[in-house]
Amino acid sequence: MKTIKTIKLLALLFMSSLAIVSCSNDDDGDHHDDDHDHENELITTVVYTLTNTSDSSVVTLTFRDLDGPGGQDPEPIVVSGPLAANATYTGELKLWNETESPAEDISEEIAEMEADEHEVFYVNTAGVTIAKTDVDANNNPLGFDTNVTTGATGSGSLTVILIHEPTKPNDGTPNGAGGSTDIEVSYPIEVQ
């Protein structure tokens, strides 16, 4: 019985560690010979906002772990409502470090200074199509801005993955991009 509890605890800890992983950055201006040896940057909050292009209704997908990996459990994932079937949405992904005051906008920092070192990937099982509409300085997809098209009714998950130092260009999948995962969050979604 004790072994089963230990296995469950280890599984829970493993899944929690997959939900959020810190991004690396060198903000202190102290450059090292190895450009890839940076301090970790904390991402506590992931919000994907989808705005329907026909009626301006908004669906927000929110993940929060205010003390970062470890410590307290993340807050329950919140999806504000279902997506409409056969509709088009504009999407905006925002990442924050809410341990700072005011909250640090990590997505803005990446888009302005580190876009060539990152790419966002979207993996879903609900039959929606997601097209990235923003690019880095080399005209490679970035993924903070998207167009989302829904089909028939259904449900599934939408996983948002931020990859650090992916191969660019790549095959459009997180596995094909290489690099390392900065953060990965799966949201339950429903299309009605």
PDB file of C-alpha atoms in Angstrom, residues 39-152:
ATOM      1  CA  GLU A  39      20.113  31.906 -15.800  1.00  0.00           C
ATOM      2  CA  ASN A  40      16.623  30.415 -15.749  1.00  0.00           C
ATOM      3  CA  GLU A  41      13.706  32.740 -16.254  1.00  0.00           C
ATOM      4  CA  LEU A  42      10.510  32.003 -14.351  1.00  0.00           C
ATOM      5  CA  ILE A  43       7.230  31.627 -16.280  1.00  0.00           C
ATOM      6  CA  THR A  44       4.328  31.430 -13.836  1.00  0.00           C
ATOM      7  CA  THR A  45       1.378  32.241 -16.077  1.00  0.00           C
ATOM      8  CA  VAL A  46       0.288  31.234 -19.580  1.00  0.00           C
ATOM      9  CA  VAL A  47      -2.811  32.851 -21.119  1.00  0.00           C
ATOM     10  CA  TYR A  48      -4.034  32.067 -24.643  1.00  0.00           C
ATOM     11  CA  THR A  49      -6.795  34.482 -25.683  1.00  0.00           C
ATOM     12  CA  LEU A  50      -8.980  33.555 -28.679  1.00  0.00           C
ATOM     13  CA  THR A  51     -11.232  36.225 -30.208  1.00  0.00           C
ATOM     14  CA  ASN A  52     -13.968  35.155 -32.630  1.00  0.00           C
ATOM     15  CA  THR A  53     -13.572  37.169 -35.855  1.00  0.00           C
ATOM     16  CA  SER A  54     -17.312  37.205 -36.596  1.00  0.00           C
ATOM     17  CA  ASP A  55     -18.839  38.232 -33.260  1.00  0.00           C
ATOM     18  CA  SER A  56     -15.799  39.315 -31.141  1.00  0.00           C
ATOM     19  CA  SER A  57     -16.629  36.809 -28.401  1.00  0.00           C
ATOM     20  CA  VAL A  58     -13.561  35.803 -26.392  1.00  0.00           C
ATOM     21  CA  VAL A  59     -12.429  32.439 -25.011  1.00  0.00           C
ATOM     22  CA  THR A  60      -9.493  32.575 -22.588  1.00  0.00           C
ATOM     23  CA  LEU A  61      -7.325  29.602 -21.629  1.00  0.00           C
ATOM     24  CA  THR A  62      -5.351  30.244 -18.422  1.00  0.00           C
ATOM     25  CA  PHE A  63      -2.644  28.367 -16.532  1.00  0.00           C
ATOM     26  CA  ARG A  64      -1.145  29.767 -13.288  1.00  0.00           C
ATOM     27  CA  ASP A  65       1.540  28.456 -10.960  1.00  0.00           C
ATOM     28  CA  LEU A  66       2.340  31.586  -8.986  1.00  0.00           C
ATOM     29  CA  ASP A  67       5.321  30.187  -7.106  1.00  0.00           C
ATOM     30  CA  GLY A  68       6.771  28.411 -10.152  1.00  0.00           C
ATOM     31  CA  PRO A  69       7.829  24.771 -10.355  1.00  0.00           C
ATOM     32  CA  GLY A  70       7.757  22.882  -7.068  1.00  0.00           C
ATOM     33  CA  GLY A  71       6.225  24.407  -3.966  1.00  0.00           C
ATOM     34  CA  GLN A  72       2.459  24.843  -4.174  1.00  0.00           C
ATOM     35  CA  ASP A  73       0.418  23.015  -6.808  1.00  0.00           C
ATOM     36  CA  PRO A  74      -0.605  25.092  -9.846  1.00  0.00           C
ATOM     37  CA  GLU A  75      -4.049  26.641  -9.784  1.00  0.00           C
ATOM     38  CA  PRO A  76      -6.664  24.642 -11.703  1.00  0.00           C
ATOM     39  CA  ILE A  77      -6.526  25.330 -15.439  1.00  0.00           C
ATOM     40  CA  VAL A  78      -9.341  27.656 -16.498  1.00  0.00           C
ATOM     41  CA  VAL A  79     -10.985  27.646 -19.933  1.00  0.00           C
ATOM     42  CA  SER A  80     -13.626  30.385 -20.033  1.00  0.00           C
ATOM     43  CA  GLY A  81     -15.958  28.558 -22.427  1.00  0.00           C
ATOM     44  CA  PRO A  82     -16.298  26.444 -25.550  1.00  0.00           C
ATOM     45  CA  LEU A  83     -15.160  27.454 -29.019  1.00  0.00           C
ATOM     46  CA  ALA A  84     -17.838  27.889 -31.679  1.00  0.00           C
ATOM     47  CA  ALA A  85     -17.944  25.253 -34.413  1.00  0.00           C
ATOM     48  CA  ASN A  86     -16.945  26.300 -37.944  1.00  0.00           C
ATOM     49  CA  ALA A  87     -15.522  29.605 -36.731  1.00  0.00           C
ATOM     50  CA  THR A  88     -12.295  31.595 -37.024  1.00  0.00           C
ATOM     51  CA  TYR A  89     -10.440  33.134 -34.094  1.00  0.00           C
ATOM     52  CA  THR A  90      -7.399  35.337 -33.715  1.00  0.00           C
ATOM     53  CA  GLY A  91      -5.156  34.052 -30.968  1.00  0.00           C
ATOM     54  CA  GLU A  92      -2.699  35.848 -28.700  1.00  0.00           C
ATOM     55  CA  LEU A  93      -0.397  33.967 -26.325  1.00  0.00           C
ATOM     56  CA  LYS A  94       0.975  35.811 -23.306  1.00  0.00           C
ATOM     57  CA  LEU A  95       3.516  34.527 -20.782  1.00  0.00           C
ATOM     58  CA  TRP A  96       4.211  36.245 -17.458  1.00  0.00           C
ATOM     59  CA  ASN A  97       6.387  36.004 -14.404  1.00  0.00           C
ATOM     60  CA  GLU A  98       3.928  37.093 -11.721  1.00  0.00           C
ATOM     61  CA  THR A  99       6.472  36.763  -8.917  1.00  0.00           C
ATOM     62  CA  GLU A 100       7.715  40.194 -10.074  1.00  0.00           C
ATOM     63  CA  SER A 101       5.854  43.403  -9.270  1.00  0.00           C
ATOM     64  CA  PRO A 102       4.633  44.516 -11.700  1.00  0.00           C
ATOM     65  CA  ALA A 103       4.360  41.181 -13.505  1.00  0.00           C
ATOM     66  CA  GLU A 104       7.109  40.680 -16.096  1.00  0.00           C
ATOM     67  CA  ASP A 105       5.789  40.116 -19.646  1.00  0.00           C
ATOM     68  CA  ILE A 106       8.000  37.236 -20.815  1.00  0.00           C
ATOM     69  CA  SER A 107       6.261  36.944 -24.206  1.00  0.00           C
ATOM     70  CA  GLU A 108       7.046  40.586 -25.004  1.00  0.00           C
ATOM     71  CA  GLU A 109      10.680  40.102 -23.984  1.00  0.00           C
ATOM     72  CA  ILE A 110      10.996  37.037 -26.221  1.00  0.00           C
ATOM     73  CA  ALA A 111       9.279  38.711 -29.190  1.00  0.00           C
ATOM     74  CA  GLU A 112      11.472  41.821 -28.931  1.00  0.00           C
ATOM     75  CA  MET A 113      14.870  40.312 -28.092  1.00  0.00           C
ATOM     76  CA  GLU A 114      14.898  36.509 -28.323  1.00  0.00           C
ATOM     77  CA  ALA A 115      12.471  35.580 -31.117  1.00  0.00           C
ATOM     78  CA  ASP A 116      15.151  33.759 -33.115  1.00  0.00           C
ATOM     79  CA  GLU A 117      15.808  31.549 -30.059  1.00  0.00           C
ATOM     80  CA  HIS A 118      12.170  30.499 -29.476  1.00  0.00           C
ATOM     81  CA  GLU A 119       9.102  29.087 -31.190  1.00  0.00           C
ATOM     82  CA  VAL A 120       5.642  28.236 -29.883  1.00  0.00           C
ATOM     83  CA  PHE A 121       3.992  25.009 -31.007  1.00  0.00           C
ATOM     84  CA  TYR A 122       0.334  24.033 -30.726  1.00  0.00           C
ATOM     85  CA  VAL A 123      -0.712  20.377 -30.606  1.00  0.00           C
ATOM     86  CA  ASN A 124      -4.405  19.562 -30.405  1.00  0.00           C
ATOM     87  CA  THR A 125      -6.736  16.590 -30.453  1.00  0.00           C
ATOM     88  CA  ALA A 126      -9.930  18.593 -31.009  1.00  0.00           C
ATOM     89  CA  GLY A 127      -9.704  19.064 -34.773  1.00  0.00           C
ATOM     90  CA  VAL A 128      -8.860  22.778 -34.766  1.00  0.00           C
ATOM     91  CA  THR A 129      -6.333  24.260 -37.196  1.00  0.00           C
ATOM     92  CA  ILE A 130      -3.800  26.739 -35.813  1.00  0.00           C
ATOM     93  CA  ALA A 131      -1.653  28.917 -38.088  1.00  0.00           C
ATOM     94  CA  LYS A 132       1.151  31.090 -36.696  1.00  0.00           C
ATOM     95  CA  THR A 133       0.920  34.655 -38.009  1.00  0.00           C
ATOM     96  CA  ASP A 134       4.039  36.256 -36.480  1.00  0.00           C
ATOM     97  CA  VAL A 135       7.664  35.657 -37.468  1.00  0.00           C
ATOM     98  CA  ASP A 136      11.165  36.245 -36.134  1.00  0.00           C
ATOM     99  CA  ALA A 137      13.798  38.475 -37.781  1.00  0.00           C
ATOM    100  CA  ASN A 138      14.684  35.640 -40.188  1.00  0.00           C
ATOM    101  CA  ASN A 139      11.043  35.245 -41.293  1.00  0.00           C
ATOM    102  CA  ASN A 140      10.626  31.953 -39.410  1.00  0.00           C
ATOM    103  CA  PRO A 141       7.358  31.306 -37.527  1.00  0.00           C
ATOM    104  CA  LEU A 142       7.250  32.468 -33.895  1.00  0.00           C
ATOM    105  CA  GLY A 143       3.742  31.570 -32.686  1.00  0.00           C
ATOM    106  CA  PHE A 144       2.627  34.178 -30.155  1.00  0.00           C
ATOM    107  CA  ASP A 145       0.027  35.424 -32.677  1.00  0.00           C
ATOM    108  CA  THR A 146      -2.184  32.890 -34.453  1.00  0.00           C
ATOM    109  CA  ASN A 147      -5.292  32.270 -36.525  1.00  0.00           C
ATOM    110  CA  VAL A 148      -7.441  29.411 -35.234  1.00  0.00           C
ATOM    111  CA  THR A 149     -10.095  27.679 -37.326  1.00  0.00           C
ATOM    112  CA  THR A 150     -12.579  25.251 -35.817  1.00  0.00           C
ATOM    113  CA  GLY A 151     -14.469  22.503 -37.610  1.00  0.00           C
ATOM    114  CA  ALA A 152     -17.335  20.362 -36.408  1.00  0.00           C
TER     115      ALA A 152
END
